[in-house]
Tab-separated table of C-alpha atoms and ligand atoms in Angstrom:
chain	number	residue	atom	x	y	z
A	1	MET	CA	0.000	0.000	0.000
A	2	ARG	CA	2.754	2.482	1.034
A	3	THR	CA	4.692	1.770	-2.203
A	4	LEU	CA	1.542	2.491	-4.234
A	5	LYS	CA	1.094	5.838	-2.421
A	6	VAL	CA	4.783	6.691	-3.066
A	7	PHE	CA	4.207	5.669	-6.746
A	8	TYR	CA	1.157	8.022	-7.098
A	9	VAL	CA	2.991	10.924	-5.375
A	10	VAL	CA	5.947	10.453	-7.723
A	11	MET	CA	3.623	10.261	-10.801
A	12	ILE	CA	1.686	13.425	-9.805
A	13	ALA	CA	4.980	15.253	-9.157
A	14	LEU	CA	6.231	14.097	-12.564
A	15	LEU	CA	3.073	15.243	-14.358
A	16	LEU	CA	3.180	18.596	-12.574
A	17	PHE	CA	6.857	19.020	-13.541
A	18	ILE	CA	6.158	18.165	-17.174
A	19	SER	CA	3.267	20.636	-17.394
A	20	LEU	CA	5.112	23.390	-15.585
A	21	ALA	CA	8.194	22.836	-17.777
A	22	GLY	CA	5.986	23.806	-20.766
A	23	CYS	CA	5.001	27.250	-19.690
A	24	LYS	CA	7.855	29.660	-19.470
A	25	PRO	CA	7.374	32.563	-17.202
A	26	ALA	CA	5.742	35.394	-19.286
A	27	ALA	CA	8.818	37.528	-19.109
A	28	THR	CA	10.876	35.246	-21.282
A	29	ALA	CA	8.352	34.451	-24.141
A	30	THR	CA	9.326	36.460	-27.287
A	31	PRO	CA	6.074	37.968	-28.574
A	32	ALA	CA	5.084	36.771	-32.015
A	33	PRO	CA	6.088	39.482	-34.500
A	34	ALA	CA	3.067	41.721	-35.334
A	35	PRO	CA	1.970	41.245	-38.970
A	36	THR	CA	4.177	43.697	-40.879
A	37	GLU	CA	1.952	46.429	-42.319
A	38	LYS	CA	2.838	46.949	-45.972
A	39	PRO	CA	4.567	50.328	-46.061
A	40	LYS	CA	2.449	52.925	-47.901
A	41	MET	CA	3.515	53.505	-51.498
A	42	THR	CA	4.416	57.024	-52.593
A	43	TYR	CA	4.233	58.561	-56.083
A	44	GLU	CA	7.966	57.842	-56.535
A	45	ASP	CA	7.271	54.127	-55.965
A	46	LEU	CA	4.562	54.038	-58.647
A	47	THR	CA	4.966	52.648	-62.154
A	48	VAL	CA	1.989	53.454	-64.348
A	49	GLY	CA	1.049	51.946	-67.692
A	50	PHE	CA	-1.069	54.516	-69.565
A	51	ILE	CA	-3.139	53.527	-72.629
A	52	GLN	CA	-4.163	56.615	-74.629
A	53	THR	CA	-6.717	56.579	-77.481
A	54	GLY	CA	-4.456	58.290	-79.985
A	55	SER	CA	-3.681	61.928	-80.823
A	56	GLU	CA	-6.872	63.093	-82.516
A	57	GLY	CA	-6.966	66.785	-81.658
A	58	GLY	CA	-6.518	69.642	-79.159
A	59	TRP	CA	-8.380	67.983	-76.309
A	60	ARG	CA	-6.366	64.782	-76.633
A	61	ALA	CA	-3.064	66.648	-76.811
A	62	ALA	CA	-3.956	68.475	-73.570
A	63	ASN	CA	-4.978	65.213	-71.907
A	64	THR	CA	-1.712	63.501	-72.875
A	65	ALA	CA	0.377	66.487	-71.765
A	66	SER	CA	-1.451	66.523	-68.432
A	67	PHE	CA	-0.386	62.901	-67.746
A	68	LYS	CA	3.216	63.280	-68.934
A	69	GLU	CA	3.846	66.578	-67.125
A	70	THR	CA	2.162	65.547	-63.878
A	71	ALA	CA	4.047	62.230	-63.807
A	72	GLU	CA	7.282	64.184	-64.191
A	73	GLN	CA	6.329	66.538	-61.358
A	74	LEU	CA	5.312	63.693	-59.008
A	75	GLY	CA	8.215	61.395	-59.887
A	76	ILE	CA	5.926	58.680	-61.263
A	77	ASN	CA	7.512	56.170	-63.677
A	78	LEU	CA	5.122	56.541	-66.651
A	79	LYS	CA	4.970	54.012	-69.482
A	80	PHE	CA	2.893	55.816	-72.108
A	81	TYR	CA	1.198	53.970	-74.979
A	82	ASP	CA	-0.533	55.725	-77.939
A	83	ALA	CA	-3.024	53.283	-79.478
A	84	GLN	CA	-3.405	55.369	-82.652
A	85	ASN	CA	-7.175	55.092	-82.334
A	86	LYS	CA	-7.178	51.312	-82.802
A	87	LEU	CA	-9.097	49.233	-80.236
A	88	GLU	CA	-7.000	46.115	-80.894
A	89	ASN	CA	-3.887	48.131	-80.012
A	90	GLN	CA	-5.469	49.129	-76.710
A	91	LEU	CA	-6.323	45.516	-75.834
A	92	SER	CA	-2.835	44.212	-76.618
A	93	ALA	CA	-1.198	47.084	-74.708
A	94	PHE	CA	-3.468	46.294	-71.755
A	95	ARG	CA	-2.263	42.674	-71.714
A	96	ASN	CA	1.355	43.790	-72.055
A	97	PHE	CA	0.981	45.999	-68.984
A	98	ILE	CA	-0.648	43.112	-67.074
A	99	ALA	CA	2.408	40.994	-67.889
A	100	ASP	CA	4.832	43.776	-66.981
A	101	LYS	CA	5.981	43.061	-63.409
A	102	GLU	CA	7.062	46.669	-62.918
A	103	VAL	CA	3.585	48.087	-63.580
A	104	ASP	CA	1.465	48.766	-60.485
A	105	VAL	CA	-1.368	50.717	-62.099
A	106	ILE	CA	-2.958	50.588	-65.562
A	107	ILE	CA	-4.753	53.745	-66.715
A	108	LEU	CA	-7.117	53.458	-69.684
A	109	ALA	CA	-8.781	56.047	-71.961
A	110	ALA	CA	-11.113	53.653	-73.728
A	111	LEU	CA	-11.828	54.089	-77.433
A	112	GLU	CA	-15.088	52.161	-77.034
A	113	THR	CA	-17.332	51.282	-74.076
A	114	THR	CA	-17.488	47.518	-74.650
A	115	GLY	CA	-15.016	44.614	-74.772
A	116	TRP	CA	-13.096	45.240	-71.507
A	117	GLU	CA	-14.445	42.713	-68.972
A	118	GLU	CA	-12.049	39.911	-69.856
A	119	VAL	CA	-8.833	41.927	-69.632
A	120	LEU	CA	-10.096	43.695	-66.504
A	121	LYS	CA	-10.560	40.307	-64.823
A	122	GLU	CA	-7.037	39.310	-65.922
A	123	ALA	CA	-5.647	42.545	-64.462
A	124	GLN	CA	-7.492	41.961	-61.212
A	125	ALA	CA	-6.144	38.404	-61.007
A	126	ALA	CA	-2.650	39.798	-61.565
A	127	GLY	CA	-3.120	42.304	-58.730
A	128	LYS	CA	-2.972	45.356	-60.996
A	129	VAL	CA	-4.946	48.466	-60.035
A	130	VAL	CA	-6.945	49.812	-63.001
A	131	VAL	CA	-8.172	53.405	-63.288
A	132	ILE	CA	-10.462	54.451	-66.147
A	133	GLU	CA	-9.902	58.047	-67.272
A	134	ASP	CA	-11.707	60.339	-69.695
A	135	ARG	CA	-14.222	57.858	-71.150
A	136	ARG	CA	-16.434	55.542	-69.080
A	137	ILE	CA	-16.777	51.881	-70.072
A	138	ASP	CA	-19.623	49.344	-69.854
A	139	ALA	CA	-18.156	46.954	-67.240
A	140	PRO	CA	-18.972	46.203	-63.569
A	141	ASP	CA	-17.233	48.859	-61.450
A	142	THR	CA	-15.955	46.064	-59.225
A	143	LEU	CA	-13.427	45.394	-61.994
A	144	PHE	CA	-11.686	48.770	-61.716
A	145	ALA	CA	-10.737	51.179	-58.938
A	146	THR	CA	-12.540	54.282	-60.241
A	147	TYR	CA	-13.542	56.336	-63.304
A	148	VAL	CA	-12.232	59.889	-63.520
A	149	GLY	CA	-14.021	61.866	-66.172
A	150	SER	CA	-16.861	64.026	-67.395
A	151	ASP	CA	-20.608	63.572	-67.388
A	152	PHE	CA	-20.929	63.476	-71.170
A	153	ALA	CA	-24.724	63.178	-71.055
A	154	GLU	CA	-24.831	66.403	-69.021
A	155	GLU	CA	-22.660	68.068	-71.679
A	156	GLY	CA	-25.210	66.970	-74.290
A	157	ARG	CA	-28.086	68.326	-72.197
A	158	LYS	CA	-26.287	71.652	-71.794
A	159	ALA	CA	-25.722	71.814	-75.576
A	160	ALA	CA	-29.453	71.338	-76.221
A	161	ASP	CA	-30.356	74.043	-73.691
A	162	GLU	CA	-27.899	76.442	-75.339
A	163	MET	CA	-29.143	75.576	-78.849
A	164	CYS	CA	-32.682	76.392	-77.674
A	165	LYS	CA	-31.457	79.824	-76.536
A	166	LEU	CA	-29.680	80.433	-79.880
A	167	LEU	CA	-32.729	79.374	-81.929
A	168	GLU	CA	-35.219	81.283	-79.827
A	169	GLY	CA	-37.723	82.955	-82.136
A	170	SER	CA	-36.527	80.901	-85.113
A	171	GLU	CA	-39.439	79.505	-87.089
A	172	LYS	CA	-37.516	76.328	-87.846
A	173	LYS	CA	-35.105	74.423	-85.586
A	174	ASN	CA	-33.438	71.897	-87.849
A	175	VAL	CA	-30.145	70.783	-86.326
A	176	VAL	CA	-27.436	68.559	-87.769
A	177	GLU	CA	-25.170	66.534	-85.459
A	178	LEU	CA	-21.475	65.809	-85.989
A	179	VAL	CA	-20.716	62.745	-83.917
A	180	GLY	CA	-17.446	61.517	-82.367
A	181	ASN	CA	-16.021	58.022	-82.922
A	182	VAL	CA	-18.745	55.388	-82.978
A	183	GLY	CA	-18.855	53.263	-79.841
A	184	SER	CA	-17.180	55.792	-77.545
A	185	SER	CA	-18.957	56.889	-74.369
A	186	ALA	CA	-18.319	60.552	-75.237
A	187	ALA	CA	-20.200	60.210	-78.534
A	188	LYS	CA	-23.013	58.003	-77.208
A	189	ASP	CA	-23.716	60.000	-74.041
A	190	ARG	CA	-23.457	63.491	-75.587
A	191	GLY	CA	-25.918	62.418	-78.279
A	192	GLN	CA	-28.267	60.881	-75.750
A	193	GLY	CA	-28.101	63.952	-73.464
A	194	PHE	CA	-28.848	66.309	-76.366
A	195	ARG	CA	-31.873	64.225	-77.402
A	196	GLU	CA	-33.155	64.230	-73.800
A	197	LYS	CA	-33.489	68.039	-73.851
A	198	MET	CA	-33.979	69.082	-77.499
A	199	GLY	CA	-37.725	68.576	-77.241
A	200	ASP	CA	-37.943	71.448	-74.746
A	201	CYS	CA	-37.942	73.939	-77.640
A	202	GLY	CA	-38.890	71.732	-80.588
A	203	ILE	CA	-35.472	71.042	-82.069
A	204	THR	CA	-35.318	68.311	-84.750
A	205	ILE	CA	-32.091	66.480	-85.574
A	206	VAL	CA	-32.352	66.247	-89.376
A	207	GLU	CA	-28.905	64.684	-89.963
A	208	SER	CA	-26.435	62.866	-87.708
A	209	GLN	CA	-23.120	61.299	-88.747
A	210	THR	CA	-19.687	60.578	-87.298
A	211	ALA	CA	-16.774	62.795	-88.269
A	212	ASN	CA	-14.394	61.069	-85.841
A	213	TRP	CA	-13.508	64.187	-83.845
A	214	ASP	CA	-11.685	65.502	-86.940
A	215	VAL	CA	-11.745	68.977	-88.577
A	216	THR	CA	-11.376	67.709	-92.165
A	217	GLN	CA	-14.038	65.029	-91.726
A	218	GLY	CA	-16.220	67.612	-89.981
A	219	LYS	CA	-15.996	69.782	-93.079
A	220	GLN	CA	-16.662	66.907	-95.489
A	221	VAL	CA	-19.690	65.610	-93.572
A	222	MET	CA	-21.143	69.132	-93.265
A	223	GLU	CA	-20.611	69.694	-97.005
A	224	ALA	CA	-22.579	66.522	-97.690
A	225	PHE	CA	-25.390	67.657	-95.368
A	226	LEU	CA	-25.587	71.071	-97.087
A	227	ASN	CA	-25.538	69.488	-100.543
A	228	LYS	CA	-28.655	67.618	-99.492
A	229	SER	CA	-30.336	70.687	-97.926
A	230	THR	CA	-29.383	74.121	-96.657
A	231	ASP	CA	-32.555	74.235	-94.545
A	232	VAL	CA	-30.433	73.915	-91.420
A	233	GLN	CA	-30.517	76.349	-88.487
A	234	GLY	CA	-27.984	74.748	-86.131
A	235	VAL	CA	-24.968	72.446	-85.826
A	236	PHE	CA	-24.339	70.345	-82.694
A	237	ALA	CA	-20.670	69.385	-83.059
A	238	GLN	CA	-19.596	66.890	-80.401
A	239	ASN	CA	-16.133	68.467	-80.312
A	240	ASP	CA	-14.409	71.728	-81.353
A	241	GLU	CA	-12.513	70.380	-84.368
A	242	MET	CA	-15.640	69.027	-86.097
A	243	GLY	CA	-17.419	72.353	-85.440
A	244	LEU	CA	-14.547	74.339	-86.960
A	245	GLY	CA	-14.682	72.065	-90.021
A	246	ALA	CA	-18.432	72.652	-90.306
A	247	ALA	CA	-17.876	76.444	-90.207
A	248	GLN	CA	-15.546	76.175	-93.231
A	249	ALA	CA	-18.158	74.158	-95.165
A	250	ILE	CA	-20.922	76.649	-94.279
A	251	ARG	CA	-18.803	79.558	-95.489
A	252	GLU	CA	-17.943	77.735	-98.741
A	253	ALA	CA	-21.675	77.133	-99.230
A	254	GLY	CA	-22.113	80.923	-99.242
A	255	LEU	CA	-23.680	81.092	-95.806
A	256	THR	CA	-22.363	82.702	-92.611
A	257	PRO	CA	-21.414	80.369	-89.771
A	258	GLY	CA	-22.601	81.575	-86.343
A	259	VAL	CA	-25.260	83.735	-88.072
A	260	ASP	CA	-27.220	81.842	-90.747
A	261	ILE	CA	-26.379	78.565	-89.040
A	262	LYS	CA	-25.620	78.552	-85.288
A	263	ILE	CA	-22.780	76.329	-84.075
A	264	ILE	CA	-22.295	74.733	-80.654
A	265	THR	CA	-19.219	72.622	-79.898
A	266	VAL	CA	-17.899	70.630	-76.923
A	267	ASP	CA	-14.394	70.711	-75.347
A	268	ALA	CA	-13.434	74.425	-75.104
A	269	THR	CA	-9.929	74.163	-76.519
A	270	ALA	CA	-8.078	77.325	-77.590
A	271	GLY	CA	-9.189	76.574	-81.163
A	272	ALA	CA	-12.827	76.934	-80.129
A	273	PHE	CA	-12.164	80.278	-78.443
A	274	LYS	CA	-10.505	81.541	-81.617
A	275	GLY	CA	-13.544	80.259	-83.540
A	276	MET	CA	-15.836	82.195	-81.203
A	277	ILE	CA	-13.734	85.363	-81.528
A	278	ALA	CA	-13.975	84.954	-85.344
A	279	GLY	CA	-17.761	84.713	-84.975
A	280	ASP	CA	-17.944	81.165	-86.428
A	281	ILE	CA	-18.881	79.386	-83.183
A	282	ASN	CA	-21.595	80.756	-80.877
A	283	THR	CA	-21.311	78.661	-77.698
A	284	VAL	CA	-18.897	76.048	-76.302
A	285	ILE	CA	-19.563	73.376	-73.671
A	286	GLU	CA	-16.419	72.706	-71.623
A	287	CYS	CA	-14.941	69.215	-71.203
A	288	ASN	CA	-11.865	69.214	-68.994
A	289	PRO	CA	-8.826	67.229	-70.291
A	290	LEU	CA	-6.508	68.091	-67.383
A	291	LEU	CA	-7.387	64.946	-65.417
A	292	ALA	CA	-3.931	63.614	-64.438
A	293	PRO	CA	-3.665	65.006	-60.872
A	294	GLN	CA	-7.020	63.461	-59.877
A	295	VAL	CA	-6.218	60.181	-61.642
A	296	TYR	CA	-2.779	59.765	-60.041
A	297	GLU	CA	-4.198	60.688	-56.626
A	298	ALA	CA	-6.910	58.048	-56.994
A	299	ALA	CA	-4.355	55.488	-58.233
A	300	LEU	CA	-2.069	56.046	-55.243
A	301	LYS	CA	-4.980	55.723	-52.826
A	302	ALA	CA	-6.074	52.532	-54.554
A	303	VAL	CA	-2.647	50.853	-54.380
A	304	ASN	CA	-2.539	51.769	-50.682
A	305	GLY	CA	-5.906	50.124	-50.124
A	306	GLU	CA	-7.738	53.364	-49.357
A	307	THR	CA	-11.395	53.719	-50.361
A	308	ILE	CA	-12.138	56.044	-53.271
A	309	PRO	CA	-15.422	57.001	-54.980
A	310	LYS	CA	-16.288	54.991	-58.104
A	311	TRP	CA	-16.697	58.167	-60.174
A	312	VAL	CA	-14.577	61.315	-59.791
A	313	LYS	CA	-16.602	63.740	-61.880
A	314	SER	CA	-15.044	66.735	-63.624
A	315	GLN	CA	-16.372	70.251	-62.955
A	316	GLU	CA	-17.130	72.056	-66.241
A	317	GLY	CA	-18.683	75.265	-67.580
A	318	VAL	CA	-20.198	76.874	-70.693
A	319	PHE	CA	-18.542	79.664	-72.706
A	320	TYR	CA	-20.112	82.296	-74.971
A	321	ALA	CA	-18.680	84.142	-77.977
A	322	LYS	CA	-19.204	87.521	-76.271
A	323	ASP	CA	-16.713	86.557	-73.505
A	324	ALA	CA	-14.208	84.611	-75.620
A	325	GLU	CA	-11.651	87.375	-76.156
A	326	THR	CA	-11.399	88.069	-72.426
A	327	ILE	CA	-11.249	84.437	-71.369
A	328	LEU	CA	-8.868	82.993	-73.997
A	329	PRO	CA	-5.660	84.328	-72.348
A	330	THR	CA	-6.618	82.549	-69.106
A	331	ARG	CA	-7.081	79.131	-70.712
A	332	LYS	CA	-4.543	76.307	-70.086
A	333	TYR	CA	-5.390	74.311	-73.223
B	1	GYE	O1	-14.351	65.578	-76.652
B	1	GYE	C1	-12.658	64.896	-78.184
B	1	GYE	C2	-11.624	63.816	-78.059
B	1	GYE	O2	-12.950	61.747	-74.870
B	1	GYE	C3	-13.782	63.754	-74.044
B	1	GYE	O3	-12.234	62.828	-77.240
B	1	GYE	C4	-12.896	63.105	-75.026
B	1	GYE	C5	-13.197	63.460	-76.441
B	1	GYE	C6	-13.135	64.940	-76.768
B	1	GYE	O4	-11.209	63.313	-79.231
B	1	GYE	O5	-12.164	66.099	-78.640
């Protein structure tokens, strides 16, 4: 019996020793290292792959300059790609930037609204941040960080309101529309916005055709419209260059642009102000191309995991011929 007792005492002591041996006094345990928070990236750490539409006019030149100059100022490593207005070039450049290990952020000015979901999913899988600038796209906004750009439909609505003012008292309100590149959000939404409001004063769109944002095509398309009929009271040109082309065609048809036929354009580049000062263009709806600072700010926040709004909308105005001479010297593009 006594031996058994001694045996139990020894066993309990042993078990106690084993268990106590396991737990070191708190003082000695080295705390598990706290999960290392990824250091915040700065602009100098950023490499950006930028996919531009092409170089189709004053607005685009200002938009490109905004990205190149701001990247320089912020110390961002910018890889700039000009797609020469070809969608297939944009898609292949997008995939090249996904494959480029250096690239943290892909910025896209989309030629057309559709066809982006697949590459956006690939970019997401590759951990690339994507920011859409200038032109919105038709894809779930879960596939990109944010869209920085204008409300093109609102620009179209403004243009219709202004055309109503210009045609006030006019017996007829036949308007022809010069459209941007087919499939782009700028062209679709400006046209839709104009049509939403034109009924307010009984405007009829008698002709509508793309002139691809181009002055020469703007002239040719307007010539064709006037050859069919000169019973036109207004031109809604979806950008400045097409409107300036239309003014040339109107003059060559023996009519006076800005007088016999009113002209409204969108963008507000220096060319449009000169057109207003010359009396060819009556009113201009602004569309801001200087988007780089907002885009880079959003991109940096996104790579650092900060929340950003899904649409960073540009603030824009309307300009009239009577003020053009005073305002032109203050314009940046
Ligand atoms: O209006 C036009 C350019 O996407 C807002 O593209 C831009 C448009 C602009 O070619 O001039």
